Amino acid sequence: MSMPTYLGMPAFPEAAAEALANPQLRRNLAHATGTIRTKRAAAVAELTDWDELRAAAKAIKDHTLANLDHYLLQLEEKVTAAGGQVHWADGAAEANAIVASLTRAAGTDTVVKVKSMATQETGLNEALAAEGITAIETDLAELIVQLGRDRPSHILVPAIHRNRAEIREIFRREMPDAPAGLTDDPAELAAAARSHLRRAFLSATVGVSGANFAIAETGSLVVLESEGNGRMCLTLPETLISVVGIEKLLPSWRDLEVFLALLPRSSTAERMNPYISTWTGVRPGDGPRAFHLVLLDNGRTTALADKIGRQALRCIKCSACLNVCPVYERVGGHAYGSPYPGPIGAILTPQLRGMSSAADQALPYASTLCGACYDVCPVAINIPEALVHLRSLAVDSRRHARFQTDFPAERLALGAVAWTLRGRRRLAFAQRAASASRKLFGASGSAAWTRRLPLLGGWTRTRNLPVPPPESFRAWWARTRQDDASPDSPPEIAPGLPSPGTAPRQTGSGTADE
Amino acid sequence: MRIALFVTCLTDTLYPEAGKSVVRVLDRLGHQVVFPMEQTCCGQLHFNTGYRAQSLPLVRGFAEAFGGFDAIVTPSASCAAMVREYHPQLAEESGDRGLARAVAEITPRVHELSMLLTDVLGVTDVGASFPHRVTYHPSCHSLRMLRIGDAPLRLLRSVRGLDLSELPAADVCCGFGGTFSVKNPGVSAAMCADKCAAVLSTGADVLCAADSSCLMHIGGALARQRAGVTTMHLAEILASTR
């Protein structure tokens, strides 16, 4: 249950403040997410049965997750029967150790990698480096991130925060075989990366991949990609090691059809991906001679035990929720302190890592609950519902924590508000106090003292406070309308509306103290 | 029809004009409005911030205040969504079966104002007159939780003299998000800045919404900028007459 490379990063609010101050980043993100949002909407609109596909995908994933024990064993049996070897990894360190020892056993100190979220999660590249093994990322964007000694900031477009001028600088600085007069023309940049990578593909003897799907009935794996680098890594090396989260399972090939309709349109706004590679074990004379499947838990079974949180395991890593998220669009992916940024990261990361750190407790709060993510999710993950649920877990775990200095103030403030709201007389008293103080707020709520308030300081730095009115609504009602709602008059039953069937409560009247 | 008004704690305390306007509009249409004095708050602030246990007494209080009415109207899409979507869940979780039954009976009768007018009462022209240029911000919870669609726009288009300007990127959140606005003030302010720019680009004199909370947020920023744009709740515009 760890993501070693992200330890010690600042919590979301602090990390976001840094990102917000970078105008180049803001422009890069707004342009990229805006473009993909529009394209995705058009690609999805082409399918008249999108809602049915979405419901089917949700049902298939829920069924698979509920029967994971069965399908995992079926997968293991089929992979083994097809000449592959299955390894079970409880956590990140275990998965990394398995890959390192398999690489050493293959007699090499270099691996080529297909873009993979699971190995980002385990920090595989760093772990291999510590063992003296070099991992070469072959996805163009992952290569840019790796050469820039950077971190990915998007699930699908890891270098979304970089523009082409920045990419040219990285290539010129870090790629020894980059052409002398390299410009920032996209075709030139791609050609430079292509010839740089070609050497690695042709000499590598071990390839490392993840998988988008693992099909239990035949023990097959499926990778979707756009550049063809994946196909190279999956077919050229003698040994292939695939690190796959246990939630990636599908029972059958028939189920895959639903996801092949949903995933490309949701992620790259394409009708189909340029490359879809599938393989089953090993086959003499065709592709790798050894195949290893590392099945990764790393917190997934803990998430599975949570009734509301488990829906995050349906995720197929399409990134549609990142692209529509107004928070992600303004801060980018690094602020989330995890390979899984954006709305899905805010519910997945704290479940995989646990909620013991301030950073993980802050993640479920990195959302306005606007719901745009839920609308676009191809597997109907109710992200707002999960966020609110995880917030309550964060509050529970913070009760005992000392490091969250603003927490006692927040708890006290919300406790006081809850106490006030539990009785109408308390509320009326608070409203009268607010009205009596209205002159202190200055013209349109801009008085200087409001900017020094604890908790509310974040609000008043950029926004005026509302000025309390001379009287509350309930005071107005009591003064002008009290007689309209005599306690003795029962509510009429309107035609066409179902009868409540019970006697109305005598709530229409206020008392003199209101 | 006799309609109970759930005015919401925010409208009650800070924006009473929106509440009074609901009463005026429904009065004008010949309905009787009742204000159950026991009401306080739907519990959304606590629920959404993670203080689930503290929201339960407010769910109970809501059920006690609003039991037995045919229709309950509220000038907040967000609070209506909280009641309709999460009160049944919280009541169920509490293990109190009486409460769960009461909540199940009440929640389908809770309507946001524009939904009550267009769907339940079948009215789009409420006889209002408001000769100003107005732009409308559809709040996230009205769009994506309640799915009220274009009900507010249909009501606004029927207002005499009203010049409705379309708000660019209308469906993007304003950045309020309740306690998000103070827990992540920088991101919230950045989102609000974009919303304010969109509002100003319309040349509207008045920004209108079906939620006082979003208006408090956008309006607070517009006021700080001395932008010269007024914020008004949908109900206030619908209550205006010549």
mmCIF file of N, CA and C in Angstrom, chain A residues 227-276:
data_model
loop_
_atom_site.group_PDB
_atom_site.id
_atom_site.type_symbol
_atom_site.label_atom_id
_atom_site.label_comp_id
_atom_site.label_asym_id
_atom_site.label_seq_id
_atom_site.Cartn_x
_atom_site.Cartn_y
_atom_site.Cartn_z
ATOM 1 N N GLU A 227 1.029 4.868 -30.290
ATOM 2 C CA GLU A 227 2.264 5.194 -30.989
ATOM 3 C C GLU A 227 2.960 3.991 -31.629
ATOM 4 N N GLY A 228 2.595 2.791 -31.214
ATOM 5 C CA GLY A 228 3.283 1.617 -31.743
ATOM 6 C C GLY A 228 4.484 1.214 -30.916
ATOM 7 N N ASN A 229 4.879 2.085 -29.988
ATOM 8 C CA ASN A 229 5.999 1.732 -29.104
ATOM 9 C C ASN A 229 5.629 0.532 -28.243
ATOM 10 N N GLY A 230 4.357 0.473 -27.890
ATOM 11 C CA GLY A 230 3.892 -0.644 -27.073
ATOM 12 C C GLY A 230 4.048 -1.959 -27.814
ATOM 13 N N ARG A 231 3.630 -1.957 -29.064
ATOM 14 C CA ARG A 231 3.739 -3.170 -29.874
ATOM 15 C C ARG A 231 5.201 -3.643 -29.944
ATOM 16 N N MET A 232 6.143 -2.669 -30.083
ATOM 17 C CA MET A 232 7.580 -3.001 -30.109
ATOM 18 C C MET A 232 7.998 -3.679 -28.809
ATOM 19 N N CYS A 233 7.628 -3.045 -27.678
ATOM 20 C CA CYS A 233 8.049 -3.589 -26.372
ATOM 21 C C CYS A 233 7.427 -4.951 -26.098
ATOM 22 N N LEU A 234 6.219 -5.158 -26.607
ATOM 23 C CA LEU A 234 5.508 -6.398 -26.298
ATOM 24 C C LEU A 234 5.964 -7.552 -27.167
ATOM 25 N N THR A 235 6.610 -7.256 -28.316
ATOM 26 C CA THR A 235 6.939 -8.335 -29.253
ATOM 27 C C THR A 235 8.438 -8.566 -29.440
ATOM 28 N N LEU A 236 9.276 -7.514 -29.317
ATOM 29 C CA LEU A 236 10.696 -7.687 -29.643
ATOM 30 C C LEU A 236 11.537 -8.351 -28.551
ATOM 31 N N PRO A 237 11.384 -7.947 -27.256
ATOM 32 C CA PRO A 237 12.262 -8.554 -26.234
ATOM 33 C C PRO A 237 11.994 -10.047 -26.041
ATOM 34 N N GLU A 238 13.011 -10.752 -25.553
ATOM 35 C CA GLU A 238 12.843 -12.197 -25.316
ATOM 36 C C GLU A 238 11.990 -12.476 -24.086
ATOM 37 N N THR A 239 12.058 -11.532 -23.127
ATOM 38 C CA THR A 239 11.282 -11.707 -21.899
ATOM 39 C C THR A 239 10.318 -10.538 -21.748
ATOM 40 N N LEU A 240 9.053 -10.851 -21.451
ATOM 41 C CA LEU A 240 8.049 -9.812 -21.216
ATOM 42 C C LEU A 240 7.510 -9.949 -19.793
ATOM 43 N N ILE A 241 7.570 -8.849 -19.055
ATOM 44 C CA ILE A 241 7.036 -8.837 -17.685
ATOM 45 C C ILE A 241 5.904 -7.821 -17.638
ATOM 46 N N SER A 242 4.684 -8.258 -17.281
ATOM 47 C CA SER A 242 3.537 -7.346 -17.213
ATOM 48 C C SER A 242 3.092 -7.207 -15.767
ATOM 49 N N VAL A 243 3.073 -5.952 -15.294
ATOM 50 C CA VAL A 243 2.630 -5.676 -13.922
ATOM 51 C C VAL A 243 1.207 -5.136 -14.010
ATOM 52 N N VAL A 244 0.260 -5.864 -13.424
ATOM 53 C CA VAL A 244 -1.153 -5.562 -13.651
ATOM 54 C C VAL A 244 -1.918 -5.545 -12.331
ATOM 55 N N GLY A 245 -2.656 -4.470 -12.096
ATOM 56 C CA GLY A 245 -3.510 -4.382 -10.911
ATOM 57 C C GLY A 245 -4.610 -5.424 -10.982
ATOM 58 N N ILE A 246 -4.982 -5.978 -9.832
ATOM 59 C CA ILE A 246 -5.954 -7.082 -9.847
ATOM 60 C C ILE A 246 -7.355 -6.637 -10.263
ATOM 61 N N GLU A 247 -7.575 -5.292 -10.347
ATOM 62 C CA GLU A 247 -8.908 -4.819 -10.739
ATOM 63 C C GLU A 247 -9.061 -4.753 -12.257
ATOM 64 N N LYS A 248 -8.023 -5.105 -12.991
ATOM 65 C CA LYS A 248 -8.052 -4.981 -14.455
ATOM 66 C C LYS A 248 -8.761 -6.155 -15.144
ATOM 67 N N LEU A 249 -9.259 -7.078 -14.371
ATOM 68 C CA LEU A 249 -9.849 -8.292 -14.936
ATOM 69 C C LEU A 249 -11.179 -8.073 -15.643
ATOM 70 N N LEU A 250 -11.380 -8.841 -16.699
ATOM 71 C CA LEU A 250 -12.697 -8.997 -17.307
ATOM 72 C C LEU A 250 -12.926 -10.486 -17.453
ATOM 73 N N PRO A 251 -14.155 -10.958 -17.264
ATOM 74 C CA PRO A 251 -14.384 -12.397 -17.383
ATOM 75 C C PRO A 251 -14.108 -12.929 -18.789
ATOM 76 N N SER A 252 -14.600 -12.221 -19.846
ATOM 77 C CA SER A 252 -14.552 -12.838 -21.174
ATOM 78 C C SER A 252 -14.253 -11.824 -22.272
ATOM 79 N N TRP A 253 -13.945 -12.335 -23.454
ATOM 80 C CA TRP A 253 -13.718 -11.487 -24.635
ATOM 81 C C TRP A 253 -14.960 -10.701 -25.000
ATOM 82 N N ARG A 254 -16.115 -11.300 -24.749
ATOM 83 C CA ARG A 254 -17.381 -10.607 -25.036
ATOM 84 C C ARG A 254 -17.490 -9.331 -24.211
ATOM 85 N N ASP A 255 -17.010 -9.403 -22.979
ATOM 86 C CA ASP A 255 -17.048 -8.213 -22.120
ATOM 87 C C ASP A 255 -16.134 -7.119 -22.660
ATOM 88 N N LEU A 256 -15.033 -7.551 -23.264
ATOM 89 C CA LEU A 256 -14.060 -6.585 -23.772
ATOM 90 C C LEU A 256 -14.677 -5.649 -24.810
ATOM 91 N N GLU A 257 -15.607 -6.176 -25.589
ATOM 92 C CA GLU A 257 -16.222 -5.398 -26.654
ATOM 93 C C GLU A 257 -16.819 -4.083 -26.113
ATOM 94 N N VAL A 258 -17.487 -4.190 -24.958
ATOM 95 C CA VAL A 258 -18.105 -3.006 -24.347
ATOM 96 C C VAL A 258 -17.038 -1.956 -24.040
ATOM 97 N N PHE A 259 -15.917 -2.437 -23.514
ATOM 98 C CA PHE A 259 -14.876 -1.499 -23.085
ATOM 99 C C PHE A 259 -14.105 -0.914 -24.268
ATOM 100 N N LEU A 260 -14.025 -1.674 -25.356
ATOM 101 C CA LEU A 260 -13.353 -1.131 -26.544
ATOM 102 C C LEU A 260 -14.207 -0.054 -27.207
ATOM 103 N N ALA A 261 -15.501 -0.062 -26.927
ATOM 104 C CA ALA A 261 -16.346 1.030 -27.431
ATOM 105 C C ALA A 261 -16.204 2.267 -26.535
ATOM 106 N N LEU A 262 -16.024 2.045 -25.241
ATOM 107 C CA LEU A 262 -16.025 3.158 -24.286
ATOM 108 C C LEU A 262 -14.659 3.823 -24.122
ATOM 109 N N LEU A 263 -13.605 3.019 -24.035
ATOM 110 C CA LEU A 263 -12.305 3.567 -23.630
ATOM 111 C C LEU A 263 -11.686 4.541 -24.633
ATOM 112 N N PRO A 264 -11.552 4.175 -25.920
ATOM 113 C CA PRO A 264 -10.905 5.136 -26.835
ATOM 114 C C PRO A 264 -11.668 6.459 -26.944
ATOM 115 N N ARG A 265 -12.983 6.387 -27.015
ATOM 116 C CA ARG A 265 -13.761 7.620 -27.134
ATOM 117 C C ARG A 265 -13.626 8.478 -25.886
ATOM 118 N N SER A 266 -13.552 7.856 -24.722
ATOM 119 C CA SER A 266 -13.448 8.612 -23.469
ATOM 120 C C SER A 266 -12.053 9.191 -23.263
ATOM 121 N N SER A 267 -11.042 8.495 -23.758
ATOM 122 C CA SER A 267 -9.678 8.924 -23.447
ATOM 123 C C SER A 267 -9.105 9.831 -24.524
ATOM 124 N N THR A 268 -8.977 9.314 -25.759
ATOM 125 C CA THR A 268 -8.352 10.113 -26.811
ATOM 126 C C THR A 268 -9.379 10.660 -27.796
ATOM 127 N N ALA A 269 -10.655 10.423 -27.533
ATOM 128 C CA ALA A 269 -11.738 10.871 -28.418
ATOM 129 C C ALA A 269 -11.636 10.226 -29.794
ATOM 130 N N GLU A 270 -11.045 9.024 -29.841
ATOM 131 C CA GLU A 270 -10.969 8.280 -31.099
ATOM 132 C C GLU A 270 -12.020 7.174 -31.102
ATOM 133 N N ARG A 271 -12.429 6.778 -32.329
ATOM 134 C CA ARG A 271 -13.387 5.664 -32.412
ATOM 135 C C ARG A 271 -12.699 4.369 -32.005
ATOM 136 N N MET A 272 -11.427 4.246 -32.351
ATOM 137 C CA MET A 272 -10.662 3.071 -31.940
ATOM 138 C C MET A 272 -9.208 3.492 -31.815
ATOM 139 N N ASN A 273 -8.479 2.827 -30.944
ATOM 140 C CA ASN A 273 -7.067 3.147 -30.792
ATOM 141 C C ASN A 273 -6.269 2.688 -32.000
ATOM 142 N N PRO A 274 -5.181 3.398 -32.354
ATOM 143 C CA PRO A 274 -4.342 2.939 -33.458
ATOM 144 C C PRO A 274 -3.780 1.533 -33.217
ATOM 145 N N TYR A 275 -3.383 1.216 -31.994
ATOM 146 C CA TYR A 275 -2.797 -0.112 -31.718
ATOM 147 C C TYR A 275 -3.534 -0.784 -30.560
ATOM 148 N N ILE A 276 -4.049 -1.952 -30.807
ATOM 149 C CA ILE A 276 -4.567 -2.782 -29.715
ATOM 150 C C ILE A 276 -3.797 -4.099 -29.786
#
